[in-house]
PDB file of C-alpha atoms in Angstrom:
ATOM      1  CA  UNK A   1       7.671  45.534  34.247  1.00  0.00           C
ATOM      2  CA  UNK A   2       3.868  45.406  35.409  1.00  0.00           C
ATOM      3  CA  UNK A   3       3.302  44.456  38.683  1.00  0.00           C
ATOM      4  CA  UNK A   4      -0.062  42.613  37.828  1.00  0.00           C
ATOM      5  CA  UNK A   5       1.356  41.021  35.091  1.00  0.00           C
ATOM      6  CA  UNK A   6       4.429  39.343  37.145  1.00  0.00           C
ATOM      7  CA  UNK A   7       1.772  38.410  39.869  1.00  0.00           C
ATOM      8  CA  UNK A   8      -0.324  36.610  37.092  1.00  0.00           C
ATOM      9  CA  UNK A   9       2.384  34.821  35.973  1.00  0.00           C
ATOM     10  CA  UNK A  10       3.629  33.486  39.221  1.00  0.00           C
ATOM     11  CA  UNK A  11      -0.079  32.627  40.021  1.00  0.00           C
ATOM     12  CA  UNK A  12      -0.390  30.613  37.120  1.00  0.00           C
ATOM     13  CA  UNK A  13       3.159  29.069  37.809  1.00  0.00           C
ATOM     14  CA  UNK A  14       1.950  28.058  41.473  1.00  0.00           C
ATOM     15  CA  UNK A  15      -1.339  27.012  39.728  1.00  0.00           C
ATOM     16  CA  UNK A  16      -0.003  24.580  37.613  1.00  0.00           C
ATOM     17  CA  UNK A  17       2.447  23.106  39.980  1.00  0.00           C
ATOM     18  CA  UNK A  18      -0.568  22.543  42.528  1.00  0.00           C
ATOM     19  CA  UNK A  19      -2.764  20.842  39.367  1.00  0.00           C
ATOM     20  CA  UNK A  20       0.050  18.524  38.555  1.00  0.00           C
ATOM     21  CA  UNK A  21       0.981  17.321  41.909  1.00  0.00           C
ATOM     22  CA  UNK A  22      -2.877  17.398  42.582  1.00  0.00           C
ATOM     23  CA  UNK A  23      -3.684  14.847  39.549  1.00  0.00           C
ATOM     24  CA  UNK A  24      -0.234  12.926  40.067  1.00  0.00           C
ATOM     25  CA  UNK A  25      -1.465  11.887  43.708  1.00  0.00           C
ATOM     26  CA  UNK A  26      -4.552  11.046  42.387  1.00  0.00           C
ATOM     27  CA  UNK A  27      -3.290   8.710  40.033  1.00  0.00           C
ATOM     28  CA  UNK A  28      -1.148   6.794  42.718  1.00  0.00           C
ATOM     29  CA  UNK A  29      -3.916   6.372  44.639  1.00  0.00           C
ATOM     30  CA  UNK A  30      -6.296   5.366  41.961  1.00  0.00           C
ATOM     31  CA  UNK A  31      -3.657   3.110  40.813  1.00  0.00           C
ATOM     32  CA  UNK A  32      -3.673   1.353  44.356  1.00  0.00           C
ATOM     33  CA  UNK A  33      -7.006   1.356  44.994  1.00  0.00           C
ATOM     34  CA  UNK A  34      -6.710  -0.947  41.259  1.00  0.00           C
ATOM     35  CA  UNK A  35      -4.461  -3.424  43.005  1.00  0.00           C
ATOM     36  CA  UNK A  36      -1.924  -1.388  40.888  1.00  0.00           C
ATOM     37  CA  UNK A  37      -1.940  -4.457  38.407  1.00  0.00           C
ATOM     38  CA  UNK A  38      -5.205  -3.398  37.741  1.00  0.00           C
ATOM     39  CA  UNK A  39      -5.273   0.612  38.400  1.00  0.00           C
ATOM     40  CA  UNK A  40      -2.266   1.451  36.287  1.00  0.00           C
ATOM     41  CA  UNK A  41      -4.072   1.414  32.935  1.00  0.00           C
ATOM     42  CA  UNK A  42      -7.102   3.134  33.766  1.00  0.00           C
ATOM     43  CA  UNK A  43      -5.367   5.792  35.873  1.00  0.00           C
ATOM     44  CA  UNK A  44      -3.356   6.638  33.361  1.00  0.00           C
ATOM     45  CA  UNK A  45      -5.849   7.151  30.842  1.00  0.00           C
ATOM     46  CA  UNK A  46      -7.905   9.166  33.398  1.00  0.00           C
ATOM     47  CA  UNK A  47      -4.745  11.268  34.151  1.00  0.00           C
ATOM     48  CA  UNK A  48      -4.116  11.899  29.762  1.00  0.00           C
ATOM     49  CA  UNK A  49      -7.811  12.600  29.964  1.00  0.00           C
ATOM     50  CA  UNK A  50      -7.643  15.747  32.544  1.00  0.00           C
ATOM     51  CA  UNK A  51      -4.091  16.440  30.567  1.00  0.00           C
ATOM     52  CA  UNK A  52      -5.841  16.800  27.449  1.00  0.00           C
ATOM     53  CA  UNK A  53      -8.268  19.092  28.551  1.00  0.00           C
ATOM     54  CA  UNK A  54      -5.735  21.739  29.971  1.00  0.00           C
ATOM     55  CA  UNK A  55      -3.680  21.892  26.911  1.00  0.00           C
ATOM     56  CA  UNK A  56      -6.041  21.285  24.294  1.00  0.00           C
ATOM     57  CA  UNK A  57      -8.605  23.386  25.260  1.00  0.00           C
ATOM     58  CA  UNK A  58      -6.448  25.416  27.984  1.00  0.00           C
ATOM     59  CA  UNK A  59      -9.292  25.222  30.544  1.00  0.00           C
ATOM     60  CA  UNK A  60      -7.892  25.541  34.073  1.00  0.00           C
ATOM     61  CA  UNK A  61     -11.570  24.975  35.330  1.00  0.00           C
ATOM     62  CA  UNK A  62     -11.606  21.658  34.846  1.00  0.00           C
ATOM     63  CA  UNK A  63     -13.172  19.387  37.536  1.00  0.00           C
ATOM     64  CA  UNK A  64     -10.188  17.298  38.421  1.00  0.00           C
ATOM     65  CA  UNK A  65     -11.705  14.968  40.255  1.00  0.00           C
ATOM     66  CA  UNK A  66     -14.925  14.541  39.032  1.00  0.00           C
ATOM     67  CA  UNK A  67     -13.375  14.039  35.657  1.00  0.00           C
ATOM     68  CA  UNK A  68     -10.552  11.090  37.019  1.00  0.00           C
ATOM     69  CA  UNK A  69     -13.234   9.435  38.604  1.00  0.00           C
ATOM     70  CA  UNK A  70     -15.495   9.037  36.406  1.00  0.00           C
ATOM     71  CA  UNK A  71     -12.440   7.917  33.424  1.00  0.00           C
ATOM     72  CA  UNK A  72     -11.526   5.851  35.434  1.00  0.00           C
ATOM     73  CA  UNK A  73     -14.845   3.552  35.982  1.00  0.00           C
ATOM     74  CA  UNK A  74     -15.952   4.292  32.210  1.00  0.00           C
ATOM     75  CA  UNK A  75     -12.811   3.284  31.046  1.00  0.00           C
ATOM     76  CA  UNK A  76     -11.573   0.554  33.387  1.00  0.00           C
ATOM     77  CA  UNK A  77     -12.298  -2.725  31.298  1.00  0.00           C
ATOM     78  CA  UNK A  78     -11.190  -1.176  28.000  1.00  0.00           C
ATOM     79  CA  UNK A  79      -8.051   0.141  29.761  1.00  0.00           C
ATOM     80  CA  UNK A  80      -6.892  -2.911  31.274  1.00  0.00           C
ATOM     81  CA  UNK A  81      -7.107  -4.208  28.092  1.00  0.00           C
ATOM     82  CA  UNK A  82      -4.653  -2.006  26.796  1.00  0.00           C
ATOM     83  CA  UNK A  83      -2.640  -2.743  29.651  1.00  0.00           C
ATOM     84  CA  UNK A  84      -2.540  -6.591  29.249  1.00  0.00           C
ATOM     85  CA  UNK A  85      -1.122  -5.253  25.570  1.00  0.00           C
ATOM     86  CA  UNK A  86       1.520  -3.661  26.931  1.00  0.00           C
ATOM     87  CA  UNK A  87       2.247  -6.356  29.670  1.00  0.00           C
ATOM     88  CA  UNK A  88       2.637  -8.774  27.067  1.00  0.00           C
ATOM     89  CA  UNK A  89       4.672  -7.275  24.621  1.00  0.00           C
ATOM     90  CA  UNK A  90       6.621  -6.402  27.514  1.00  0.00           C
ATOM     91  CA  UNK A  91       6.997  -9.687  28.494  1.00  0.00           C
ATOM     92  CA  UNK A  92       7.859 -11.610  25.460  1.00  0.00           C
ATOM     93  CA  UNK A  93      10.382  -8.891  24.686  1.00  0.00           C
ATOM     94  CA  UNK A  94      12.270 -10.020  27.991  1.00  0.00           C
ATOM     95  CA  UNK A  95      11.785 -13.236  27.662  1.00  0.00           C
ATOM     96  CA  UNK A  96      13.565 -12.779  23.873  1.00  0.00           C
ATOM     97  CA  UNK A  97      16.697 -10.904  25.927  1.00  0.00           C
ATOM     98  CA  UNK A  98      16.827 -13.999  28.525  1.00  0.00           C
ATOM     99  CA  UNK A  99      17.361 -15.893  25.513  1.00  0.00           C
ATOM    100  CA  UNK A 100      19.499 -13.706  23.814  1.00  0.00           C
ATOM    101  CA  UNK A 101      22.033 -14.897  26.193  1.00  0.00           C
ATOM    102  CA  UNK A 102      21.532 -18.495  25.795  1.00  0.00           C
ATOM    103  CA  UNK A 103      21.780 -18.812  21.761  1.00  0.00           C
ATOM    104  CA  UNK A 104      25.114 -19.052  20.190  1.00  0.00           C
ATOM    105  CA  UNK A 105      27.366 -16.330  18.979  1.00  0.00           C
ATOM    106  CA  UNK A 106      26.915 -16.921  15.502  1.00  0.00           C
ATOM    107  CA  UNK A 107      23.329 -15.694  16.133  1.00  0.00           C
ATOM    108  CA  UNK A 108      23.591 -13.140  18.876  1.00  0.00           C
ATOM    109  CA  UNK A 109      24.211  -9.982  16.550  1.00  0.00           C
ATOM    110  CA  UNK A 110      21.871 -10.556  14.348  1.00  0.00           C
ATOM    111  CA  UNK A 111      18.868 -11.578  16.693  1.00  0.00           C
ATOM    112  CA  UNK A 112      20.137  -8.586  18.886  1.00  0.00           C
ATOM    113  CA  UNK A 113      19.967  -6.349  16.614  1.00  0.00           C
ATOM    114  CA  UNK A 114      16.555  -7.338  15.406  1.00  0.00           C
ATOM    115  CA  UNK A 115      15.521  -7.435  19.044  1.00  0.00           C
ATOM    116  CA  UNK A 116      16.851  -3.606  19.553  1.00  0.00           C
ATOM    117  CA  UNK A 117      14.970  -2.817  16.514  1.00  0.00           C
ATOM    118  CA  UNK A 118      11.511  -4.474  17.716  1.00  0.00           C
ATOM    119  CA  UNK A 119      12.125  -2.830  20.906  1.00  0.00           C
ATOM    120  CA  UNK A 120      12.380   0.745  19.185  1.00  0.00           C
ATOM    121  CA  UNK A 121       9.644   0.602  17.792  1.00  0.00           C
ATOM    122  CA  UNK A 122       7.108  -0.981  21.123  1.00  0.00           C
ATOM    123  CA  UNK A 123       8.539   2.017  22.980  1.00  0.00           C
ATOM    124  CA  UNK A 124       7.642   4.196  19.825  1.00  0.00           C
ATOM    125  CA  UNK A 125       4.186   3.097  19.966  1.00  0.00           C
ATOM    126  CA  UNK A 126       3.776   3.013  23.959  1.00  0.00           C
ATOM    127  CA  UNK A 127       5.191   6.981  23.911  1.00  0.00           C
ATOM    128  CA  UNK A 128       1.470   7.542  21.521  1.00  0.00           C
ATOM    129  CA  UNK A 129      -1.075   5.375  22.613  1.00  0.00           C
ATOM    130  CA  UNK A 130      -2.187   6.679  25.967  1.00  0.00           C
ATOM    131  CA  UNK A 131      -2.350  10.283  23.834  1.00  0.00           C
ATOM    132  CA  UNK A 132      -4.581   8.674  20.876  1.00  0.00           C
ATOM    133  CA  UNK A 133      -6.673   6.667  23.170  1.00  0.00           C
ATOM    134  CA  UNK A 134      -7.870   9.658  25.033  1.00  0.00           C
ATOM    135  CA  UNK A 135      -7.862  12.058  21.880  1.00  0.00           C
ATOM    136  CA  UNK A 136      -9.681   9.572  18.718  1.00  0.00           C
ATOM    137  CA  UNK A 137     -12.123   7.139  18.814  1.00  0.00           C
ATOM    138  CA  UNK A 138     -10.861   3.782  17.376  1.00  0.00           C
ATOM    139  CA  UNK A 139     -11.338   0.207  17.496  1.00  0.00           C
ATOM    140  CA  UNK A 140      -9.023  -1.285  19.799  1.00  0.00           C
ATOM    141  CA  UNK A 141      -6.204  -2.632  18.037  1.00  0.00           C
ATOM    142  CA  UNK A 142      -6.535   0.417  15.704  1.00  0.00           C
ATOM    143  CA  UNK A 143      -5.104   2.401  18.971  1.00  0.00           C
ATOM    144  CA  UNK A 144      -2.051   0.138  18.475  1.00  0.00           C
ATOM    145  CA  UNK A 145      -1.213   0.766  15.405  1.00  0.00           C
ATOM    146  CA  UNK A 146      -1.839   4.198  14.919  1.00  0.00           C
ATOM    147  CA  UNK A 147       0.489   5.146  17.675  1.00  0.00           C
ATOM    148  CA  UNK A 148       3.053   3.726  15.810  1.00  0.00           C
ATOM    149  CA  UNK A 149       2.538   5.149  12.595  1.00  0.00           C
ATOM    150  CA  UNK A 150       1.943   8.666  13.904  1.00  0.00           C
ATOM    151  CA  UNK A 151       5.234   8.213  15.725  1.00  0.00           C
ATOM    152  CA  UNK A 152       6.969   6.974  12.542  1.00  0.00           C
ATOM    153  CA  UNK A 153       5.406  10.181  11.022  1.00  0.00           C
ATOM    154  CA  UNK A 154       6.354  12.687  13.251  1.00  0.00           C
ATOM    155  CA  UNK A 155      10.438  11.820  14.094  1.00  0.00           C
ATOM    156  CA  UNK A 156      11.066  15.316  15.648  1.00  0.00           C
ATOM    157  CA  UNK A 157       8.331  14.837  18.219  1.00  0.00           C
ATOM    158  CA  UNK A 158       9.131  11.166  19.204  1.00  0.00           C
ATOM    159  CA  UNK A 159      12.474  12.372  19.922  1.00  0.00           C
ATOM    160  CA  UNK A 160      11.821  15.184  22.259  1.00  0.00           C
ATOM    161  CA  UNK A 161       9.338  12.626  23.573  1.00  0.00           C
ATOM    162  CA  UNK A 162      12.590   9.854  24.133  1.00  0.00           C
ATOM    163  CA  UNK A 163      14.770  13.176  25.095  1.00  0.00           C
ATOM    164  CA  UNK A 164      12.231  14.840  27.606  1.00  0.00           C
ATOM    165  CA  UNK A 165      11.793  11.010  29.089  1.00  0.00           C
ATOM    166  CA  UNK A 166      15.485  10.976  29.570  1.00  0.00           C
ATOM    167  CA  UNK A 167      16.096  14.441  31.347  1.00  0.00           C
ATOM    168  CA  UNK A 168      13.075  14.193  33.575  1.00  0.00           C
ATOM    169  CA  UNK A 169      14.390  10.646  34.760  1.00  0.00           C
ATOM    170  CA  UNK A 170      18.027  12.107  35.313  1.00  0.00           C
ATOM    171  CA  UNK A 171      16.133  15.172  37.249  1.00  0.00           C
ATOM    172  CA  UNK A 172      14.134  12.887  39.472  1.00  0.00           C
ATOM    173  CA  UNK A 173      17.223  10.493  40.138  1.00  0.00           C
ATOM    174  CA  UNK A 174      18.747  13.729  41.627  1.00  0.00           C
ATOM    175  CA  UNK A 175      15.538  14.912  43.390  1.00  0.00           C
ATOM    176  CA  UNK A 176      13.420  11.638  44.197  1.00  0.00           C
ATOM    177  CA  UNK A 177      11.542  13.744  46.538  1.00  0.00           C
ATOM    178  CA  UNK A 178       9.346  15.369  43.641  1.00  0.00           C
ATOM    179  CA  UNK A 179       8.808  11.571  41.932  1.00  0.00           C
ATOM    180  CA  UNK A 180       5.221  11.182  44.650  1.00  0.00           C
ATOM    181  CA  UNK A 181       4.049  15.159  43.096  1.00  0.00           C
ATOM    182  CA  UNK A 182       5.155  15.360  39.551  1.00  0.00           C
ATOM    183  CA  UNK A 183       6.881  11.939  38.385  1.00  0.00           C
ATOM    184  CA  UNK A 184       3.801  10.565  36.296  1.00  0.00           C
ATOM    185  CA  UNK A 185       1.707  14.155  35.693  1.00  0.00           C
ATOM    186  CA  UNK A 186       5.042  15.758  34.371  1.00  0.00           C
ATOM    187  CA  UNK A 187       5.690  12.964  32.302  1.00  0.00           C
ATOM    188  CA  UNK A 188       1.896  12.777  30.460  1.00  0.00           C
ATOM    189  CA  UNK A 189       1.938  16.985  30.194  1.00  0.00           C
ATOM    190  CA  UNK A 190       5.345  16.241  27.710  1.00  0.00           C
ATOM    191  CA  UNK A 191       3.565  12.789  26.155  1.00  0.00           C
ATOM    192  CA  UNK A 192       0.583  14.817  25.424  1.00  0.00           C
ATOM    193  CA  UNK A 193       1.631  18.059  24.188  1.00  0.00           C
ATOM    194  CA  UNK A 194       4.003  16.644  21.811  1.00  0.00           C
ATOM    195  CA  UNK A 195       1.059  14.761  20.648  1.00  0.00           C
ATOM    196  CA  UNK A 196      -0.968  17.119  19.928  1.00  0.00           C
ATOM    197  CA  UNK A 197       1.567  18.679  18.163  1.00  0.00           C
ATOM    198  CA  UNK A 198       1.776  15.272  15.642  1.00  0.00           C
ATOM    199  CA  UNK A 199      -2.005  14.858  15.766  1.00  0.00           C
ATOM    200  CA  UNK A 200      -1.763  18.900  14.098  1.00  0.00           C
ATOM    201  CA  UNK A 201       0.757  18.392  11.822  1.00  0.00           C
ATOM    202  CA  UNK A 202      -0.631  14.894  10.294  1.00  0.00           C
ATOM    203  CA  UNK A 203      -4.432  16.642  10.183  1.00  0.00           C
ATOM    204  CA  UNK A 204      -3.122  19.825   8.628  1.00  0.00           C
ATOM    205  CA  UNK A 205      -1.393  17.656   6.318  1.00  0.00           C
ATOM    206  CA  UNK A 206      -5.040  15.551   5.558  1.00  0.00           C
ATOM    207  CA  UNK A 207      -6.587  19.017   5.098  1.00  0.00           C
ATOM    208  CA  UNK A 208      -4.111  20.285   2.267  1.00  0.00           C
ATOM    209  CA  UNK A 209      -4.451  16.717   0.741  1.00  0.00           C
ATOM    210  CA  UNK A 210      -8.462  16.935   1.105  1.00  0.00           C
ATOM    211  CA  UNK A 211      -7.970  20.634  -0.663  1.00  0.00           C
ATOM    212  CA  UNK A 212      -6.226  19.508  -3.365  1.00  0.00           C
ATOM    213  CA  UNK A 213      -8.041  16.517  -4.279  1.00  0.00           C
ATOM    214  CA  UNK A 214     -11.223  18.522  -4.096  1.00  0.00           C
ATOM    215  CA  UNK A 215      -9.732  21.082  -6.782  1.00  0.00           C
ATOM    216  CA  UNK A 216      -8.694  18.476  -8.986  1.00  0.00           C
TER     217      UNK A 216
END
């Protein structure tokens, strides 16, 4: 095996682990410095944002810094209201379980199921929209509902999404030290690139329609 090789890989091995816990700090702080009611949304997006540009371009030059900082203050208002979307979806879905347990049993499978079914699909959408808000340019409830058509659309890669959500949870449980370095910049790396993958796939798909239709 090449010596130079090996040394390149574990370079860009160490690189990457640097650049995640790097940007995963970042967005802790940046979500504090928000009040973290107000600095979730906007540090996420800022974190998908610097995500995006690694794997979709594959530049490792990227200012990482410069380019949270300034997501984050272009994209604070619009963010949050994002954010107060997912809050309050959030919210009335709990508030539907609370009462789940107060209805009568004649009801309870059917509203539960219909409940488990709405709740599918929120966390379905929620798994795309950071992705599409930093990758197309939309109107705003647009954002909302194509994150959960593309995730309809594209079953294998919402379920490695659900199934890469589950084993990094179970490895964190068992090593909570890494959750302050790689917890939330782990997490959007796996949200993103599968992403991308459905953002190909559905264009590709477009572009053989387009084709088609053009020599018709």
């Amino acid at each position: 095996m090449n010596s130079s090789w090996l040394e390149g890989r574990i370079y860009g091995i160490c690189e990457w682990i640097t650049k995640l816990a790097y940007v995963n700090i970042l967005w802790w702080l940046f979500t504090l410095a928000g009040a973290i009611v107000f600095g979730v949304a906007p540090a996420t997006v800022a974190l998908f944002t610097v995500v995006r540009k690694w794997l979709l371009f594959n530049d490792n030059d990227v200012p990482i810094f410069k380019t949270f900082l300034s997501t984050y203050k272009k994209e604070f208002l619009r963010a949050n209201k994002i954010g107060l979307y997912i809050g309050g979806g959030a919210y009335i879905l709990y508030i539907d379980f609370l009462y789940l347990a107060n209805i009568g049993k004649a009801f309870q499978l059917a509203f539960s199921v219909f409940l488990c079914v709405i709740l599918v699909f929120y966390a379905i959408t929620l798994l795309y929209l950071f992705p599409i808000y930093v990758h197309y340019e939309l109107r705003f409830l647009q954002y909302i509902k194509y994150s959960f058509f593309i995730g309809m659309a594209n079953p294998l890669m919402t379920l490695t999404m659900f199934f890469s959500i589950i084993l990094l949870t179970v490895l964190f449980m068992y090593i909570p030290g890494l959750i302050p370095f790689f917890s939330i910049s782990s997490l959007s790396v796996v949200l993103m690139w599968c992403a991308l993958k459905g953002f190909r796939k559905i264009e590709e798909k477009q572009n053989a329609i387009n084709r088609s239709n053009s020599q018709a």
